[in-house]
Coordinates of C-alpha atoms in Angstrom, one line a residue:
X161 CA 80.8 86.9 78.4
X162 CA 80.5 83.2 78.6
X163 CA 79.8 82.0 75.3
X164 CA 76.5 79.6 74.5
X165 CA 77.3 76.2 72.9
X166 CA 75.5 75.7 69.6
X167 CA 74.8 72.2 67.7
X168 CA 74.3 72.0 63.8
X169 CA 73.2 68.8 63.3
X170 CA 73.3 68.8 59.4
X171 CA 76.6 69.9 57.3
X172 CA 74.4 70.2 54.0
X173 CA 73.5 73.6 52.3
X174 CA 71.0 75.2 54.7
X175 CA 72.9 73.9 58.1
X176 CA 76.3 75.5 56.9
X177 CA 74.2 78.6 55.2
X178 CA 72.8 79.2 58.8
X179 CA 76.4 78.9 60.5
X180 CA 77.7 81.4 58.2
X181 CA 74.8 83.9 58.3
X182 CA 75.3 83.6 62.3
X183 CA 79.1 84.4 62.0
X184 CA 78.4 87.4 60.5
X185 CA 76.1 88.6 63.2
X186 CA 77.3 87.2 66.2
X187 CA 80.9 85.8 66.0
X188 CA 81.1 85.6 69.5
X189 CA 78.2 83.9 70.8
X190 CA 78.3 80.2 70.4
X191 CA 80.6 77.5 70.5
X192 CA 79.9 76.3 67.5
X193 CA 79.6 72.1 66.8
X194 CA 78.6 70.8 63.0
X195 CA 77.6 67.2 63.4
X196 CA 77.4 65.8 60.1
X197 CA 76.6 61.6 58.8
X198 CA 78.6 62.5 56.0
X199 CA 82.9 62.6 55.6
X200 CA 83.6 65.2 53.5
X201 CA 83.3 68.5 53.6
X202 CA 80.4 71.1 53.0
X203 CA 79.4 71.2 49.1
X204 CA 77.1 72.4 46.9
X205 CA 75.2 69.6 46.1
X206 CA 73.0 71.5 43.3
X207 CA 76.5 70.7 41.4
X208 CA 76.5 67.5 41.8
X209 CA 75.1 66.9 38.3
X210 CA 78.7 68.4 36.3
X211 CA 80.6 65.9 38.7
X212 CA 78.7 63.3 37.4
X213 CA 79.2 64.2 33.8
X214 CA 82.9 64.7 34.0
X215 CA 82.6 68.4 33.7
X216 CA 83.8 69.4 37.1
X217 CA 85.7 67.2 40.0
X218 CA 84.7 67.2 43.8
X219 CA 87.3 69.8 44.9
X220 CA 86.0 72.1 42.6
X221 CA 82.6 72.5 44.1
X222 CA 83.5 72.2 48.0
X223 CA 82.2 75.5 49.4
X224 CA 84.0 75.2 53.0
X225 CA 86.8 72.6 53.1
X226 CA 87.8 71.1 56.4
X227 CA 90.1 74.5 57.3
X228 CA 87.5 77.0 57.1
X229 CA 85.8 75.3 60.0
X230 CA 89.2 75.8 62.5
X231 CA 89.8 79.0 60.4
X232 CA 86.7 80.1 62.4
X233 CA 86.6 78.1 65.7
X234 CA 83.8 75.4 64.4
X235 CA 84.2 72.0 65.9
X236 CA 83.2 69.6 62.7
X237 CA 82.4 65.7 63.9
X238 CA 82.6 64.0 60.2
X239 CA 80.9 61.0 60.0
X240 CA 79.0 60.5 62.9
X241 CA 75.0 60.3 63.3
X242 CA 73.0 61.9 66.4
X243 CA 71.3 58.8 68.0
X244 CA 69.6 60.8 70.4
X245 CA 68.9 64.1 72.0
X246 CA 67.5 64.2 75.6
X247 CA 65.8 67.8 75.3
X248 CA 64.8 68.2 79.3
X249 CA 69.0 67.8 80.3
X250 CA 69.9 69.5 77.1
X251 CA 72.2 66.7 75.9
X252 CA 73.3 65.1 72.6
X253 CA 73.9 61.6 72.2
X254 CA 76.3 60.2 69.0
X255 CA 76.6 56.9 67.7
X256 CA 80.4 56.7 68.7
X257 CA 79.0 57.3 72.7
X258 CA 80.0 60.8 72.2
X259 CA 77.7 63.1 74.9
X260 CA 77.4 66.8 74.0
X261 CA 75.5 69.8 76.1
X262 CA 74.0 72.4 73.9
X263 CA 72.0 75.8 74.9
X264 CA 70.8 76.1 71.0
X265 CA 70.3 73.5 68.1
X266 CA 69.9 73.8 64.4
X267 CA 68.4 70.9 63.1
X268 CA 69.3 70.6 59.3
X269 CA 68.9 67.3 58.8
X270 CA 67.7 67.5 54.8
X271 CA 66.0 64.4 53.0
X272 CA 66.0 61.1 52.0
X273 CA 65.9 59.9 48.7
X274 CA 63.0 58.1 48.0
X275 CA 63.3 54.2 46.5
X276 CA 59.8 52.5 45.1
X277 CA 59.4 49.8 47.5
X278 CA 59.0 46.7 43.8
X279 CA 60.8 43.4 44.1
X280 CA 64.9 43.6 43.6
X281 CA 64.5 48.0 44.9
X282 CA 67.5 46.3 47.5
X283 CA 70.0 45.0 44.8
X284 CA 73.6 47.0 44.8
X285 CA 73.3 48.4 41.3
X286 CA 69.9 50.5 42.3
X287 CA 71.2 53.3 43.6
X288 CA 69.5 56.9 44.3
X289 CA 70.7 60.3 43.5
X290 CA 71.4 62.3 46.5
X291 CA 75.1 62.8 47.6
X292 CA 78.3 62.4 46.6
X293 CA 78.6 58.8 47.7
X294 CA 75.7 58.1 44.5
X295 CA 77.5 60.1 42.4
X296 CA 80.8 58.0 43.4
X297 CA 79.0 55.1 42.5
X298 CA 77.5 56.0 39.3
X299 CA 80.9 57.0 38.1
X300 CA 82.9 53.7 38.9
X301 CA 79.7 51.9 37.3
X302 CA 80.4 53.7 34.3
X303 CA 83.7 52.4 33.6
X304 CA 81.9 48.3 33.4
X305 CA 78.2 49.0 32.9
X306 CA 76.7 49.5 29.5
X307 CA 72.9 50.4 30.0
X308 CA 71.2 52.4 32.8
X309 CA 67.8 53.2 33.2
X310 CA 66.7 56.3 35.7
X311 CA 63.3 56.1 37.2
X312 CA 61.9 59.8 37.5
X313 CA 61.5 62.5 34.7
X314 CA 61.7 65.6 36.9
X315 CA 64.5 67.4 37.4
X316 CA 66.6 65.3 39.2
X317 CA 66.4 62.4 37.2
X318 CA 67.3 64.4 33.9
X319 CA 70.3 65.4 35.3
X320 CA 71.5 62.0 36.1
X321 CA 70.6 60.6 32.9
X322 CA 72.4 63.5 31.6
X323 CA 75.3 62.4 33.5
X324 CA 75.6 58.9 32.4
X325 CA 75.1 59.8 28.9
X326 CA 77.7 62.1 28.6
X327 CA 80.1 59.4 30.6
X328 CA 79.5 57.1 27.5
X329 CA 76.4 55.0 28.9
X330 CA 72.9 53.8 26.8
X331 CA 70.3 55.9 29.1
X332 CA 66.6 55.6 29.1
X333 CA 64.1 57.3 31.3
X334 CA 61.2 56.0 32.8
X335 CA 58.4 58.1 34.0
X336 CA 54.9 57.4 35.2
X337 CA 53.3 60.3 33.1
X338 CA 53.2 61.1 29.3
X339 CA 55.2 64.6 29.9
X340 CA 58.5 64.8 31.4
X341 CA 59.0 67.8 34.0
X342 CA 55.1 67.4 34.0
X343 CA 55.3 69.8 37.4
X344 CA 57.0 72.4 35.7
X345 CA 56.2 72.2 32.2
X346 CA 52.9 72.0 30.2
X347 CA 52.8 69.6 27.2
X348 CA 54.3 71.3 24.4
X349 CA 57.1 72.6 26.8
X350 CA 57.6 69.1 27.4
X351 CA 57.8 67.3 24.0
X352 CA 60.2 70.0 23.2
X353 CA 62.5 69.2 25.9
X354 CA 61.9 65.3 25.3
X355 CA 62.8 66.0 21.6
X356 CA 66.1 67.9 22.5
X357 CA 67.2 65.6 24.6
X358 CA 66.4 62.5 22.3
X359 CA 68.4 64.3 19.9
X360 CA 71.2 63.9 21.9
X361 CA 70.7 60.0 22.0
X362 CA 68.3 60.1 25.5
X363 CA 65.8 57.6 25.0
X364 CA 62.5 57.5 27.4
X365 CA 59.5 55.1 28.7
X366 CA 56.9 57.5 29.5
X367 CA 53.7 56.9 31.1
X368 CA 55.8 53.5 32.3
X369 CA 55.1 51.9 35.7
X370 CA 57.7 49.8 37.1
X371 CA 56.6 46.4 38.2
X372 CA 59.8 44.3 39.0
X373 CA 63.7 45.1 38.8
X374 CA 65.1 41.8 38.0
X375 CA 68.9 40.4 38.5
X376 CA 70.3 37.5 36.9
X377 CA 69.9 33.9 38.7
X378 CA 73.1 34.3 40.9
X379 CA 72.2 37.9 41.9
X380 CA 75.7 39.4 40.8
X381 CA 74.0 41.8 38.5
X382 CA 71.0 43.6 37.0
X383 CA 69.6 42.4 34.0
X384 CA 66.0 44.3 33.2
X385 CA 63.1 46.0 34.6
X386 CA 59.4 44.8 34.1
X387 CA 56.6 47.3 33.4
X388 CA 53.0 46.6 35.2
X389 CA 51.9 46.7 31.2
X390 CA 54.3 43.1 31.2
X391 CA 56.5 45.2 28.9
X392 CA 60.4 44.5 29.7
X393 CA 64.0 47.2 29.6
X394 CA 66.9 45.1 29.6
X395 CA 69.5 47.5 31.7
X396 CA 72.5 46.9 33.9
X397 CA 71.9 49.5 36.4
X398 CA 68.6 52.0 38.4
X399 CA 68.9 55.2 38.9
X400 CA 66.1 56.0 41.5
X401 CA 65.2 60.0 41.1
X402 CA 61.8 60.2 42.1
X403 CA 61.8 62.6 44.7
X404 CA 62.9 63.4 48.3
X405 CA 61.3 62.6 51.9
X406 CA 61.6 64.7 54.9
X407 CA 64.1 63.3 57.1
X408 CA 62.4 63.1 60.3
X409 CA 63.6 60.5 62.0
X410 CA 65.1 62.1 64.6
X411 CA 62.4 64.5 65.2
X412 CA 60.0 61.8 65.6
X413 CA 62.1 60.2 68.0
X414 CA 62.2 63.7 70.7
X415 CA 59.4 64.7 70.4
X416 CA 59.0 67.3 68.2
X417 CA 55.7 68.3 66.3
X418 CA 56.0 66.2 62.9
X419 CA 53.5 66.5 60.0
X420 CA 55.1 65.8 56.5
X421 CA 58.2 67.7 58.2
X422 CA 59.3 69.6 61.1
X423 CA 56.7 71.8 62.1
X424 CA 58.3 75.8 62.4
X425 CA 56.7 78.9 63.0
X426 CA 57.9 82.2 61.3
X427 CA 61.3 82.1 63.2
X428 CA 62.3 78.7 62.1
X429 CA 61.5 77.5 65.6
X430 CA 60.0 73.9 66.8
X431 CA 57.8 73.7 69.2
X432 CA 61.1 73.4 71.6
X433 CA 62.2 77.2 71.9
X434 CA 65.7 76.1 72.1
X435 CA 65.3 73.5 68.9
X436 CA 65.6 76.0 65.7
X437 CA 65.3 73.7 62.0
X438 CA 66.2 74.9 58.5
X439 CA 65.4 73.5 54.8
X440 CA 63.9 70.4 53.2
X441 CA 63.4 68.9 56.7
X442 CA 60.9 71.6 57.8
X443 CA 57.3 72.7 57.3
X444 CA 56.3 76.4 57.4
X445 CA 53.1 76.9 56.9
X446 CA 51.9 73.7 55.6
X447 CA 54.7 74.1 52.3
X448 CA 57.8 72.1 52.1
X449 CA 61.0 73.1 50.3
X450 CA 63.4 71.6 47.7
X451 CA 64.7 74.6 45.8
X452 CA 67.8 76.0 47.0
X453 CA 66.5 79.9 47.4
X454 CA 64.3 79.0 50.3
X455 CA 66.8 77.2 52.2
X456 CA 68.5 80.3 52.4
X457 CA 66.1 82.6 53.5
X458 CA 65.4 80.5 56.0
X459 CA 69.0 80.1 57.2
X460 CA 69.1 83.5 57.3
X461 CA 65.9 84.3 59.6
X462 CA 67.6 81.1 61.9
X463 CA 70.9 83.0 62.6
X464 CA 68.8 86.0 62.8
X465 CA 67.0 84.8 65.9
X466 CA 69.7 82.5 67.2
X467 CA 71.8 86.0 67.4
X468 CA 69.0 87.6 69.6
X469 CA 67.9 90.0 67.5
X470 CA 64.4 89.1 66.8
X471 CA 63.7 91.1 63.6
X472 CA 63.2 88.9 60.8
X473 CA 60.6 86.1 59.8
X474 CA 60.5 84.1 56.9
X475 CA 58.0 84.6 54.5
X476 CA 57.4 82.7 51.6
X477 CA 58.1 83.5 48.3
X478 CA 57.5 82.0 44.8
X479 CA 60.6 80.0 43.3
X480 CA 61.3 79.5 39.6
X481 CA 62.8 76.5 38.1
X482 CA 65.5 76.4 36.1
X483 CA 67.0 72.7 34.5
X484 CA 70.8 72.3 34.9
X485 CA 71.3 70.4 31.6
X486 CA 74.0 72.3 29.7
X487 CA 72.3 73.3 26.1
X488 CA 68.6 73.5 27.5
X489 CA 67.2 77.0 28.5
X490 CA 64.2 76.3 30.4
X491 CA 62.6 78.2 33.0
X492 CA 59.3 77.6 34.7
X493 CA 57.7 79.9 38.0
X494 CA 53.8 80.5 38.9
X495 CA 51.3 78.9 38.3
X496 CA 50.4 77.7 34.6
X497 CA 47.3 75.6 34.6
X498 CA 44.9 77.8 35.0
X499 CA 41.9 77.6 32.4
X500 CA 40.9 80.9 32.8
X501 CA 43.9 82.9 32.8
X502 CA 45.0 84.2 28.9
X503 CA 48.1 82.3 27.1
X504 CA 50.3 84.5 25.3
X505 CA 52.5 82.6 23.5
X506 CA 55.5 82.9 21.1
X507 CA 56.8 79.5 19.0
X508 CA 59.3 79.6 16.6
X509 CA 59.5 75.8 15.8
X510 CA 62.7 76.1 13.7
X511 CA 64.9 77.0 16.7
X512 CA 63.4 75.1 19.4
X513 CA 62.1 78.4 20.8
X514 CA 58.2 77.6 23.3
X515 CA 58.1 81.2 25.1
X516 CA 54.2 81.2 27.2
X517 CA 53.0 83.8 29.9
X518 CA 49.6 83.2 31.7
X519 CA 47.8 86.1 32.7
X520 CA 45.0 86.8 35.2
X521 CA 43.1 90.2 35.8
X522 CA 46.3 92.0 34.3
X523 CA 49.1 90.5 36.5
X524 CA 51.7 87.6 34.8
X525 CA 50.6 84.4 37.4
X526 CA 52.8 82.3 35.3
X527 CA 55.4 81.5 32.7
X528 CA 57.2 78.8 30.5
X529 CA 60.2 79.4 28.6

């Protein structure tokens, strides 16, 4: 049987996740070609925080180095961006003039990091959190900078301030809100985390909005960020961690139905039967994803379909959140603002312990721990 030729253009968690559920259904099927911007390998880049701190290296969390791809007969084009994809012919264009045919695609193109658009957002030493080029940066900053600030108290930016503390730097948080995490948390979840962390010599700018990031005359470096309140951080480098974007660049550009992402139905299909897409590039159902659980659910429906079977859909589930900060246990799922559900609650101030389930017409819609 002649064998169908298959491009992955995406080499990040959900792409690879699809390529592997696929194997394991179909070994035989495709010709199999991973187009990824990036030069490395596939890695978990949920660990990208403990290579930032020091606590682990790269090698450690590559999850299929460069061999596993010949190991299993997978064509991998590092470094190297689809520029175009003529859809009618069935062709791939790359930026090195590269042509490729395909019967199937996977697009798994991920996310951008957003950057607030304020004056000096373009200077080398504001950087964004997002791969392991960012975290190569932060690193060899550490070993001449003194002061960083991260803009963003979600999750992602208490990771990376996280990171540069425990790599010897002065790090403040700034955050638009009074309460850090203020998606997952409610406020006394959040003072207690803010407290824990200050402990540990985190300082924070809450309810700050940033006005201005400022470098000194000759532009060689940063030298402070100015609030709208006129209000001024002196700091020698940005972190930007205030969330992702779609990337949908490419989807835009063929022709596919784009909302806030990729538009898939239940099968992770486009509107293009032979253009399948997977994880924080896609909409399903009007949601969008960023945890790592629904990427691979999806990934797994994808290589479902893309092995003719036809038996799965993806159905949405709800997703907890969980803070990678070694020495903080918090958890967070459901829904916890609801007026009228009950609070049942459990403090024990002396050991840091906030425990708080909502419930509604007898059924737990939410919890904080």
């Amino acid at each position: 049987m002649k064998r169908q030729k298959l491009i992955v253009v995406g080499n990040g968690m959900a792409g690879i996740r699809t390529v592997e559920e696929l194997l394991a259904l179909a070994p035989d099927k495709y010709d199999i070609t991973v187009v990824s911007s990036e030069t490395v390998a596939a890695y978990n880049r949920i660990m990208l925080s403990p290579v930032l701190s020091g606590e682990k290296t790269f090698d450690e969390i590559v999850t299929h180095p460069v061999g596993w791809y010949a190991e299993h007969g997978i064509t991998l084009l590092a470094g190297r961006t689809v520029t175009d994809i003529e859809r009618a012919r069935r062709r791939v264009h790359l930026d090195d003039g590269t042509e490729l045919a395909y019967d199937r695609m996977v697009l798994a193109t991920g996310s951008v990091p957003f950057i607030i658009p304020v004056p000096g957002h373009q200077h080398p030493d504001v950087v964004s959190f997002r791969d392991i080029q960012d975290v190569n940066r932060m690193v060899a900053a550490t070993a001449h900078k003194k002061r960083a600030a991260v803009i963003g108290g979600g999750l992602l930016g208490l990771e990376a301030a996280n990171g540069l503390l425990r790599q010897g730097m002065e790090v403040t948080v700034i955050h638009d809100v009074a309460h850090l995490l203020n998606r997952q948390l409610d406020g006394e979840a959040s003072t207690l985390l803010r407290d824990t962390l200050a402990a540990r010599g985190m300082k924070f700018c809450l309810g700050a909005s940033t006005a201005e990031i400022v470098a000194s005359t000759d532009g060689s470096r940063l030298e402070k960020i100015v609030f709208k309140d006129g209000s001024e951080l002196a700091t020698d480098m940005v972190v930007m961690a205030v969330g992702i974007r779609p990337n949908v660049g490419l989807a835009k550009k063929i022709g596919l139905q784009v909302d806030k992402a990729i538009l898939v139905n239940d099968t992770m299909q486009t509107f293009d039967p032979c253009i399948y897409a997977v994880g924080e590039c896609v909409q399903h159902r009007g949601a969008l994803f960023g945890l790592v659980a629904p990427l691979f659910e999806q990934a797994k429906v994808c290589a479902n379909h893309l092995a003719e079977m036809g038996i799965s859909r993806y159905v949405q589930r709800a997703t907890a959140t969980t803070l990678k900060v070694s020495g903080v246990n918090l958890f967070s799922a459901g829904d916890f603002t609801d007026a009228d559900a009950e609070s049942l609650v459990l403090r024990d101030p002396a050991t840091g312990v906030y425990k708080r389930l909502l419930v509604k017409n007898d059924r737990v819609i939410g919890s904080v721990l």
